[in-house]
Short mmCIF file of C-alpha atoms in Angstrom, two decimals:
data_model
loop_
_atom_site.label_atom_id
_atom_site.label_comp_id
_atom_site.label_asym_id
_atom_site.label_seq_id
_atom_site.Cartn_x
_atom_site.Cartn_y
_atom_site.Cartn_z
CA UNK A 138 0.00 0.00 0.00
CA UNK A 139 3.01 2.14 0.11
CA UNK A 140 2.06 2.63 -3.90
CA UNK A 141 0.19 5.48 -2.73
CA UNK A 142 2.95 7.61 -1.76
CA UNK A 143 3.75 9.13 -5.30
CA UNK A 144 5.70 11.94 -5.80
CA UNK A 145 2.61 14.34 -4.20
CA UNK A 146 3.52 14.52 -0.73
CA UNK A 147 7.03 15.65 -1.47
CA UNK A 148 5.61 19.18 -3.06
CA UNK A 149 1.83 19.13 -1.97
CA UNK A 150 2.35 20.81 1.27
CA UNK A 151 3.27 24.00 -0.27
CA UNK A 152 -0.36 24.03 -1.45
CA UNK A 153 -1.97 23.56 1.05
CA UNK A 154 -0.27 25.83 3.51
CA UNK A 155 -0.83 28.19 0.75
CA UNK A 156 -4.47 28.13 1.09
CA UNK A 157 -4.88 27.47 5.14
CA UNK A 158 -2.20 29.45 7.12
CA UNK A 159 -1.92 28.08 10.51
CA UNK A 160 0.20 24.77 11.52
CA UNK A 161 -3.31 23.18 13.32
CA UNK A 162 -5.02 24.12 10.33
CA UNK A 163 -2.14 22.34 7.77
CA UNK A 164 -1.97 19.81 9.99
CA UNK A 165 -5.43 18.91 10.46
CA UNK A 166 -6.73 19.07 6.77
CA UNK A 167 -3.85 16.53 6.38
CA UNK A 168 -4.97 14.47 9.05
CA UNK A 169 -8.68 14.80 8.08
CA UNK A 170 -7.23 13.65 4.75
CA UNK A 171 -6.19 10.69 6.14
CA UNK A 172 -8.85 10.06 8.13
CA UNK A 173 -11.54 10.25 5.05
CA UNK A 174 -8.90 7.61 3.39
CA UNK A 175 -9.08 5.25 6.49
CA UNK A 176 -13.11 5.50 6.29
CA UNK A 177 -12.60 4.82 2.68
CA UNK A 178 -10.19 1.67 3.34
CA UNK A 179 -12.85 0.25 5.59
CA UNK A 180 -15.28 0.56 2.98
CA UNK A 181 -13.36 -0.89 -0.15
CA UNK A 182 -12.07 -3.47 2.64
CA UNK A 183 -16.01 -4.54 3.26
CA UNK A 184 -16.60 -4.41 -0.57
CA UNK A 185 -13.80 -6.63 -1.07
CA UNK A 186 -15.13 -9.13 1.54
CA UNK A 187 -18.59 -9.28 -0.32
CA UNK A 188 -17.10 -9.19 -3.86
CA UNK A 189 -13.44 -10.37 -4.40
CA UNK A 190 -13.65 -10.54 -8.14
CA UNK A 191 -11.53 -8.16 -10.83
CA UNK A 192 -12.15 -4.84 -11.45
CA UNK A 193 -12.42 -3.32 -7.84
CA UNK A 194 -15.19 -0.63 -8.02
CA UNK A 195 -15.68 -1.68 -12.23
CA UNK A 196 -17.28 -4.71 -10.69
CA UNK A 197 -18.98 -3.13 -7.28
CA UNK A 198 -21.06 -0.24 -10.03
CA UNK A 199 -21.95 -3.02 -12.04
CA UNK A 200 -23.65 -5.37 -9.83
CA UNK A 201 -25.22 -2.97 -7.61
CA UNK A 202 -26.55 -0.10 -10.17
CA UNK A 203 -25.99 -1.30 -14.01
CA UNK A 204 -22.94 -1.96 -16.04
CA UNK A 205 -23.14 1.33 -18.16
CA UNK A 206 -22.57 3.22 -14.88
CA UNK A 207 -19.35 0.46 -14.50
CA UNK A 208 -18.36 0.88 -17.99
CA UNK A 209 -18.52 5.07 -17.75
CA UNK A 210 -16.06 4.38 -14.56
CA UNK A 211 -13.53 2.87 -16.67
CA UNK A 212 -14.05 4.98 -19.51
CA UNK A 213 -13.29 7.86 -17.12
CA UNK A 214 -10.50 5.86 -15.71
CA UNK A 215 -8.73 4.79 -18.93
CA UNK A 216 -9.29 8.47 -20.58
CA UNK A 217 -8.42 10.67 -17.84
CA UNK A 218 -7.91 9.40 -14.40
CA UNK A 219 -5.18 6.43 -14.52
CA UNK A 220 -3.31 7.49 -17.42
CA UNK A 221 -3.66 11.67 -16.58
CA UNK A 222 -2.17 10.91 -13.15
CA UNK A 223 0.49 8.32 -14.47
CA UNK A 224 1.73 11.07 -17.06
CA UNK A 225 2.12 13.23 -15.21
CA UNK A 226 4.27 11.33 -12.50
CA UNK A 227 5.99 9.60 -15.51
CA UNK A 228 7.37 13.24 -16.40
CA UNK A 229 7.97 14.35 -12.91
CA UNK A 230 10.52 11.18 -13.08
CA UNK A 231 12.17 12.32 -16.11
CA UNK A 232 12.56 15.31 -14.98
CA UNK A 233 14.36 14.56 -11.80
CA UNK A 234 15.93 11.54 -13.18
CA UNK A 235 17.52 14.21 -15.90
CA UNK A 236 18.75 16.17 -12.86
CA UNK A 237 20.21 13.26 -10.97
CA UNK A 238 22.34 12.29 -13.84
CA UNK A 239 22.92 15.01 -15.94
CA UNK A 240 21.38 13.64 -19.15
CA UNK A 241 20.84 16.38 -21.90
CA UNK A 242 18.10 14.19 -23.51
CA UNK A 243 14.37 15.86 -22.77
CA UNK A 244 12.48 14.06 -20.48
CA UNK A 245 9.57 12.54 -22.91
CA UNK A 246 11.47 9.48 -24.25
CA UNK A 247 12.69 8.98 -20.66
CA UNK A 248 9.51 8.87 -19.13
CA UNK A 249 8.28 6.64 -22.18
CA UNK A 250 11.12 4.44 -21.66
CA UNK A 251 10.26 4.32 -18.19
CA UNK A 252 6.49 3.28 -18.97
CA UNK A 253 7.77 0.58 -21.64
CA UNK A 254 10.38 -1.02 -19.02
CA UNK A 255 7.51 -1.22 -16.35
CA UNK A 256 4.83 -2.53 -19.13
CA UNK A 257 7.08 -5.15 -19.80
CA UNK A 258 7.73 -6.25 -16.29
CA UNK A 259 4.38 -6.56 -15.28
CA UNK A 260 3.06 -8.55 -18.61
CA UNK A 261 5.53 -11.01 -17.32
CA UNK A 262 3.61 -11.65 -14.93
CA UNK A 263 1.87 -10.45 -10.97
CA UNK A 264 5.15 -11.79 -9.43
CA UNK A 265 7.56 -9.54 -11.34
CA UNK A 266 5.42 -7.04 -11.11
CA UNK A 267 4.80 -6.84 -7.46
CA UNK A 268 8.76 -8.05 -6.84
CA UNK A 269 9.80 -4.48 -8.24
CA UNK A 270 6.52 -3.04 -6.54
CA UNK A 271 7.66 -4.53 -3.06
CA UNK A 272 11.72 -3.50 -3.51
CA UNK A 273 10.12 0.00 -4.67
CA UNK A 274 8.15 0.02 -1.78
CA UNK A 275 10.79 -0.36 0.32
CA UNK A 276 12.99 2.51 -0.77
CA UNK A 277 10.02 4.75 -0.69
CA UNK A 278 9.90 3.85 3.24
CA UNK A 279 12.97 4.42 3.39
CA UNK A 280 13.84 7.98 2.27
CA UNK A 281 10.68 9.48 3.61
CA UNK A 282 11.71 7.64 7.18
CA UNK A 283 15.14 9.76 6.24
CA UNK A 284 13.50 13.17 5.69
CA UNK A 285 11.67 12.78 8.50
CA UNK A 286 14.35 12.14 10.66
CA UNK A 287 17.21 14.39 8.64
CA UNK A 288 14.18 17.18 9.37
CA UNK A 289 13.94 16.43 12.92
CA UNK A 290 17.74 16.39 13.68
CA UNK A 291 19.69 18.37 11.26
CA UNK A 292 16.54 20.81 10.08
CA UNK A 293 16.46 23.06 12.80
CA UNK A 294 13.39 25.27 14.11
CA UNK A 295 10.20 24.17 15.66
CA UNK A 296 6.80 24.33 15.57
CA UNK A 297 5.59 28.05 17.11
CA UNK A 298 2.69 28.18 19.03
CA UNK A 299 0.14 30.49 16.57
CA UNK A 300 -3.10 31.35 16.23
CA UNK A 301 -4.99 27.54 15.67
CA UNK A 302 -7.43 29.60 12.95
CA UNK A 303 -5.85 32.21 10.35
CA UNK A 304 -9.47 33.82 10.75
CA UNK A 305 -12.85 33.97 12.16
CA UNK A 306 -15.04 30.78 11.82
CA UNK A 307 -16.81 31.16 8.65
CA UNK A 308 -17.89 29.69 5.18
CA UNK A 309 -14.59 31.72 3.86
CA UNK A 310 -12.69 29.56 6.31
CA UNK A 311 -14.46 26.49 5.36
CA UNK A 312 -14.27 26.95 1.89
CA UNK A 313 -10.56 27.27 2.51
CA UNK A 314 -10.33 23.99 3.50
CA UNK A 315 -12.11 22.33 1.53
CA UNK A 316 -9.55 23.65 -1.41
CA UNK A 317 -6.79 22.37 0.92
CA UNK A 318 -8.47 19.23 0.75
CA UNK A 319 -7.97 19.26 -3.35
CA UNK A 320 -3.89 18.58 -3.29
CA UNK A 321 -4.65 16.42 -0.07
CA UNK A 322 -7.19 14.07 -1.63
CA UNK A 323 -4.74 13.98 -4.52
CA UNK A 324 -1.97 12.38 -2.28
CA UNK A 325 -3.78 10.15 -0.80
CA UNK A 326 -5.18 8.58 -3.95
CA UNK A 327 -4.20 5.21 -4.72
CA UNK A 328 -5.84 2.95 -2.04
CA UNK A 329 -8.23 1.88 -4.07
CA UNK A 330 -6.52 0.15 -6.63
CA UNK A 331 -5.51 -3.01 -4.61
CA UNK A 332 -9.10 -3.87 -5.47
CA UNK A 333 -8.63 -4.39 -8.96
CA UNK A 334 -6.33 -7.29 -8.60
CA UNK A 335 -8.53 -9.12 -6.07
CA UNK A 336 -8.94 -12.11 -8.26
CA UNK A 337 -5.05 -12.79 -8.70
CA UNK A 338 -4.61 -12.91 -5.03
CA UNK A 339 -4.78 -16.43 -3.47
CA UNK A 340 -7.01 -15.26 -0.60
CA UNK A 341 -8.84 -12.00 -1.03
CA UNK A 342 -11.71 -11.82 1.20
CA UNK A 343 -8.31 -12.37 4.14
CA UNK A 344 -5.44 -10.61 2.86
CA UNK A 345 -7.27 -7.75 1.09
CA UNK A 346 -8.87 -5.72 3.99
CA UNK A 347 -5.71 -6.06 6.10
CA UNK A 348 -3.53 -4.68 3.18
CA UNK A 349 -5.91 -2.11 2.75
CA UNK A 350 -6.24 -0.79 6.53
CA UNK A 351 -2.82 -1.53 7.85
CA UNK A 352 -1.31 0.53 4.50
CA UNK A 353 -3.37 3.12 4.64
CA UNK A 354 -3.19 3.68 8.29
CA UNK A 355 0.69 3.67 7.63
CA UNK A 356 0.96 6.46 4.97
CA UNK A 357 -1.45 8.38 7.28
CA UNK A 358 1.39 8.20 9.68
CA UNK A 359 3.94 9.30 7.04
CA UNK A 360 2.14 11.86 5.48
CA UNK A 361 1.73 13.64 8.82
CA UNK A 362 5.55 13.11 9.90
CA UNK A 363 6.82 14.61 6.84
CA UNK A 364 4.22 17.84 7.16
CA UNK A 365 5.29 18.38 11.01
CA UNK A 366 8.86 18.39 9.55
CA UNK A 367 8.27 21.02 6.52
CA UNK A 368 6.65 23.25 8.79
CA UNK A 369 9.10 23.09 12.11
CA UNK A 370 11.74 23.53 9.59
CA UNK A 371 9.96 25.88 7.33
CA UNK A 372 7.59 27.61 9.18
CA UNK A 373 3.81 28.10 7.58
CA UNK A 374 5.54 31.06 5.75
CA UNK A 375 8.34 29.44 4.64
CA UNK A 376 6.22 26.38 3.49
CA UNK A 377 3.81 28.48 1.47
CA UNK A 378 6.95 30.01 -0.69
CA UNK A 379 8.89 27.60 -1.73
CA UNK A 380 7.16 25.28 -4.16
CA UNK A 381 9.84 22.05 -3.26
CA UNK A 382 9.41 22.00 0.49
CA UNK A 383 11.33 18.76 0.62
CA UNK A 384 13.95 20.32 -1.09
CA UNK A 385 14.45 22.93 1.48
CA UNK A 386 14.43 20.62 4.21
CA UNK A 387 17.07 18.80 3.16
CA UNK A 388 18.92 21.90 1.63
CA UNK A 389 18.91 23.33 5.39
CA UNK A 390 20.14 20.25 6.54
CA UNK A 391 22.55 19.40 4.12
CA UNK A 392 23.19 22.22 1.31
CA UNK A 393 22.95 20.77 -1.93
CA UNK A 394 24.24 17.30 -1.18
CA UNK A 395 20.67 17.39 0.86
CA UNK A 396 18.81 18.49 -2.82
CA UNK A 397 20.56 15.86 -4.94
CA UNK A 398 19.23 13.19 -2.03
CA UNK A 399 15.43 14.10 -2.12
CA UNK A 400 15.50 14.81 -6.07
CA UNK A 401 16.75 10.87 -5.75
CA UNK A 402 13.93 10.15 -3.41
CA UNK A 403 11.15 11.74 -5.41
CA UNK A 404 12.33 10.06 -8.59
CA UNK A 405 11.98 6.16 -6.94
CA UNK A 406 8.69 7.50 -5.12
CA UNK A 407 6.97 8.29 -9.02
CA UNK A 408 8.92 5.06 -10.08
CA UNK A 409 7.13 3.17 -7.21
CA UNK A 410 3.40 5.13 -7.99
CA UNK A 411 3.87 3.89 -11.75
CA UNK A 412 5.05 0.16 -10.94
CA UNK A 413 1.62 -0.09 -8.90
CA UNK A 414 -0.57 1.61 -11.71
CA UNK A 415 0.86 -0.60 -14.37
CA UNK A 416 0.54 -3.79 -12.43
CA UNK A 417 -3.65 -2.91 -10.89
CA UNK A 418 -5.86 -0.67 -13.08
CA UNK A 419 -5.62 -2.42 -16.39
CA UNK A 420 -7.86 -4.91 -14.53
CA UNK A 421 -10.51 -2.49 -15.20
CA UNK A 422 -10.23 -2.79 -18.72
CA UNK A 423 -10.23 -7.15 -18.62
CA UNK A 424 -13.56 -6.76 -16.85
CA UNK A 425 -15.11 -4.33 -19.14
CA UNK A 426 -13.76 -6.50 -21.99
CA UNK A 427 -14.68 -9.76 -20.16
CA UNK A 428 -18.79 -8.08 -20.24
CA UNK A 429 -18.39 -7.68 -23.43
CA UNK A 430 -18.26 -3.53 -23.26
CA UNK A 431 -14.44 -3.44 -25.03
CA UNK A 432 -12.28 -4.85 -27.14
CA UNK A 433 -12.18 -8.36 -27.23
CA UNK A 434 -9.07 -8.42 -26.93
CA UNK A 435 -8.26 -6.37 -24.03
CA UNK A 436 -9.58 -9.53 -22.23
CA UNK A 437 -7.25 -12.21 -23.33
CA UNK A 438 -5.38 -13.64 -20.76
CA UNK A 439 -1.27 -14.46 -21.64
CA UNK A 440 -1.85 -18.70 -20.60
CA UNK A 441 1.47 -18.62 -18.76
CA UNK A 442 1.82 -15.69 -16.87
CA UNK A 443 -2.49 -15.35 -16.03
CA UNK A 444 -1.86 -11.33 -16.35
CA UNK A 445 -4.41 -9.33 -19.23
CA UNK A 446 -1.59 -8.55 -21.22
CA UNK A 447 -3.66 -6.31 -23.97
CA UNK A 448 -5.30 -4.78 -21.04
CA UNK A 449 -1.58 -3.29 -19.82
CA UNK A 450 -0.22 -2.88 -22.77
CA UNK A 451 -3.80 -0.60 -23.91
CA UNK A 452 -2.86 1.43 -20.88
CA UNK A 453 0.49 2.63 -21.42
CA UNK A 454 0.02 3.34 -24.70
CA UNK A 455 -2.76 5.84 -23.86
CA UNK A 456 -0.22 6.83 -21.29
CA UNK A 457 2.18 7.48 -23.43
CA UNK A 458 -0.03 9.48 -26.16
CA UNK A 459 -0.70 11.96 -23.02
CA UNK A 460 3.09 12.33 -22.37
CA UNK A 461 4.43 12.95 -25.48
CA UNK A 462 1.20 14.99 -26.35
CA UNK A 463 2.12 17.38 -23.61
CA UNK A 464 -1.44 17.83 -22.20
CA UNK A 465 -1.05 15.51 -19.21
CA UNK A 466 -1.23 18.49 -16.86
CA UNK A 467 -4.33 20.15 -18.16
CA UNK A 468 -5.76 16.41 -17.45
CA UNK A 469 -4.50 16.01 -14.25
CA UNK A 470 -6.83 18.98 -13.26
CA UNK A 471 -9.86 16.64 -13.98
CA UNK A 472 -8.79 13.67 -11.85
CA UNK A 473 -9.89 14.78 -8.72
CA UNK A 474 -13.10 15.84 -9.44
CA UNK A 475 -13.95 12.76 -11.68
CA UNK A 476 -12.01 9.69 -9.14
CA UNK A 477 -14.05 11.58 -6.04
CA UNK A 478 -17.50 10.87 -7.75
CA UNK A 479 -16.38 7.56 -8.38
CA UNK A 480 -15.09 7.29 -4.56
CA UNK A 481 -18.73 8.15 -3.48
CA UNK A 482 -20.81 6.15 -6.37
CA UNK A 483 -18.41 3.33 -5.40
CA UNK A 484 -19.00 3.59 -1.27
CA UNK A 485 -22.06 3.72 -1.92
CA UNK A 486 -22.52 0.42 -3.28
CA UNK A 487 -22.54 -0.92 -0.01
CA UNK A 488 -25.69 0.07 1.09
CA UNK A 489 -27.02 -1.87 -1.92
CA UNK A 490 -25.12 -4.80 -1.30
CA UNK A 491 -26.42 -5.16 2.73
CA UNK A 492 -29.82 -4.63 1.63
CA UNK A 493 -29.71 -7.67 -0.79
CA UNK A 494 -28.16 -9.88 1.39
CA UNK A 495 -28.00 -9.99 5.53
CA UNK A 496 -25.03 -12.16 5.26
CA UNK A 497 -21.96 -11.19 7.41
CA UNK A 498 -18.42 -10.96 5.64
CA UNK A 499 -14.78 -11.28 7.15
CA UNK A 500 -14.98 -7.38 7.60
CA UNK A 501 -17.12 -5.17 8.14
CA UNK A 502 -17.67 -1.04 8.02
CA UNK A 503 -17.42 -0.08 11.80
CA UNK A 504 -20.43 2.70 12.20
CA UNK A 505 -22.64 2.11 8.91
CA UNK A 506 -24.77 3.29 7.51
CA UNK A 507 -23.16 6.73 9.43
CA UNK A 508 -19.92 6.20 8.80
CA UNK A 509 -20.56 5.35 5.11
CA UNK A 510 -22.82 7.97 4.70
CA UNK A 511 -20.57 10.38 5.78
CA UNK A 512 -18.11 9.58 3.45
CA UNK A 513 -20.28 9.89 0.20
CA UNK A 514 -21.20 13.44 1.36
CA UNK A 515 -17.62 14.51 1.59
CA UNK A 516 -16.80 12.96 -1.56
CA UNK A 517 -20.05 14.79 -2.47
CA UNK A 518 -18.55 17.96 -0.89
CA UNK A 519 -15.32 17.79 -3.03
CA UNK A 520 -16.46 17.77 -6.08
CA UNK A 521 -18.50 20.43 -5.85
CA UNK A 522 -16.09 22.47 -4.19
CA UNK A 523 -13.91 21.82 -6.98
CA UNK A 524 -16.28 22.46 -9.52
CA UNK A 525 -16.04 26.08 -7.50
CA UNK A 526 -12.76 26.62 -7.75
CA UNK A 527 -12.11 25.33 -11.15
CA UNK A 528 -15.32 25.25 -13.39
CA UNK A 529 -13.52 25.00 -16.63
CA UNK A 530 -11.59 21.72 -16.07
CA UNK A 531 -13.70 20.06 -13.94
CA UNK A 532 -16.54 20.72 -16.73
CA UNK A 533 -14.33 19.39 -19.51
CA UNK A 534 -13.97 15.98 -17.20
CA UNK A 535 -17.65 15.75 -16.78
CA UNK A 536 -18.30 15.87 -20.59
CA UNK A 537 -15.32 13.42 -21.01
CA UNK A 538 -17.72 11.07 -18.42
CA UNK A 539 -21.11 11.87 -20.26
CA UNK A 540 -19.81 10.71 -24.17
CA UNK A 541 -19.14 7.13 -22.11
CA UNK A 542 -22.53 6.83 -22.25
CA UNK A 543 -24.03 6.83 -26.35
CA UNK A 544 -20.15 4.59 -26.51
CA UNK A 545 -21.63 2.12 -24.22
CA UNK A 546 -24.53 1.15 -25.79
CA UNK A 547 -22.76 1.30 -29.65
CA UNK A 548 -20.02 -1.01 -28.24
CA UNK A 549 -22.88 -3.12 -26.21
CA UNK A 550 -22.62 -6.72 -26.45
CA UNK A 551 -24.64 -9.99 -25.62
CA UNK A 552 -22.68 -10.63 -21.85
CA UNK A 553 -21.15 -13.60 -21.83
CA UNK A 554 -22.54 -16.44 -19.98
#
């Protein structure tokens, strides 16, 4: 579950302090963060228990609404969300790759060469795939354990005692946190796709909901260590001006020895975020195929390694059309609006599922139908504040959704039996 940490939390705190000014108030949006993706993890874990098939939320839309609302989700996904996110860490490697080595070539063909190498190691197979995910995984641990404690020891400057609110209570203040919630939500991002490989795993109703909770619970950890060092290093000023926050922090500790270490740390954290996306969300795509909404195709299985080989390979290409195409960050602006309907479609699912059947799985949602409720109205609450804040974009990802639907029912075929 480390395959959430992407290169986000290294630079996202600079937003956020940017938009709430106070460290309680930086602090607790990222902490409320995490505590929305906990909620989340107990819900997907619960789904999971009741339906450990491919396709993760693909498979929970279709059987609890209809299968055009699952086949709009991975139209979304394919179109916008997966690949719009993975271009645009795909570049942010190249980029810092090109200033860890010194390479004059542009960082396009290295990011494609970095999609191809990680295509090819996960149609090989799950095992290579999650081999290079797990060593990844580990030296993501490992150098934001480092800037933690390099912050802590070497960093200098603590956390002031300030103001806990930059201003009165009031729907400006809470409309300031909701758009700190924006970069936040973005970070933590990613939990969800362990779902889409349920079927591959030898024990999914088990091993899925622990993976889930204990993962998530430990990049909520993370995430909040690495914020209380930015800001008793940085300050909330400091923090809101300098756009590479991890940067500083190191470049306080260590001058520029300290920058050349995190510019290493952020490249293997986007190498780690596109290992996992290569090796879970082109599960989708099988199980749209396999329902006969896709290429056939995209739903043939290689007979020796068992991974959808078309399905990855249909990914990256996309992928790759976005990097070279240069518009993978006027996509990335649609992701969070478009994965956080998806988030609360997806949760709720569940009450569907409970009302059909009384049956008790291996886990459970603590607090539903609250706690689940809740959830769907703040992922209800984000998208329209981000529809706020940026109508254009989040407009243009909407009418990227709608045209899944007349494409579902052209591509429509008989469901297999």
């Amino acid at each position: 579950m480390i395959g959430i940490v992407g290169s986000g939390i290294f630079i996202n705190p600079y937003v956020v302090a940017l938009r709430v000014h106070t460290p309680f108030l930086i602090l607790g949006v990222w902490l409320l963060g995490g505590g929305l993706a906990l909620l989340g993890a107990f819900i997907w874990a619960e789904l999971a228990s009741r339906l450990p098939g491919a396709g993760g939320q693909y498979l929970y839309l279709r059987e609890a609404y209809h299968p055009s609302v699952a086949f709009i989700y991975g139209w979304v996904l394919l179109l916008v969300t997966q690949t719009g996110g993975m271009a645009a860490v795909a570049v942010t490697f190249g980029r810092y790759y090109r200033e860890i080595t010194g390479f004059s070539v542009s960082y396009g063909p290295i990011a494609a060469a970095t999609l191809l190498g990680l295509t090819a190691i996960n149609c090989c197979g799950v095992r290579a795939g999650s081999n290079v995910q797990s060593v990844l995984m580990m030296l993501k641990a490992a150098a934001i354990a480092a800037l933690v404690v390099v912050g802590i020891l070497w960093g200098g400057g603590t956390v002031h005692a300030l103001p806990l609110l930059d201003r009165p209570i009031s729907s400006g203040l809470g409309s300031a946190i909701g758009a700190a919630m924006i970069p936040v939500a973005f970070a933590y991002g990613g939990w969800q796709t362990a779902n889409f490989v349920a079927r591959e795993l030898k024990n999914p109703e088990r091993d899925l909901p622990r993976g889930l909770l204990l993962g998530v619970a430990g990049v909520v950890i993370m995430y909040s260590a690495v914020n209380y060092v930015c800001l008793r290093t940085l300050g909330p000023s400091g923090l809101a001006a300098t756009t590479t926050p991890a940067s500083a922090v190191m470049q306080a500790a260590f001058g520029d020895l300290g920058g050349k270490l995190i510019a290493l740390a952020i490249a293997i954290s986007a190498l780690g975020f596109l290992s996992q996306s290569v090796l879970t969300a082109p599960r989708v795509y099988f199980a749209m195929a396999e329902d006969g909404a896709f290429f056939r195709r995209v739903a043939w299985v290689h007979p020796r390694t068992q991974v959808p080989v078309f399905a990855i390979l249909l990914q990256s290409l996309w992928t790759l059309v976005i990097v070279l195409s240069g518009t993978f960050e006027q996509i990335l602006s649609y992701v969070v609006a478009m994965d956080w309907i998806f988030f609360g479609l997806s949760a709720s699912c569940l009450f569907v599922f409970r009302k059909r059947s009384s049956a008790s799985p291996s886990m459970t949602v603590p607090g539903h139908p609250f706690t689940t409720l809740l959830f769907c109205l703040v992922c209800f609450f984000i998208v329209l504040n981000t529809i706020y804040r940026y109508p254009v974009n989040t407009l243009i990802g909407i009418g990227i959704l709608l045209s899944g639907i007349p494409v579902y029912y052209l591509w429509k075929r008989p469901r297999p039996a």
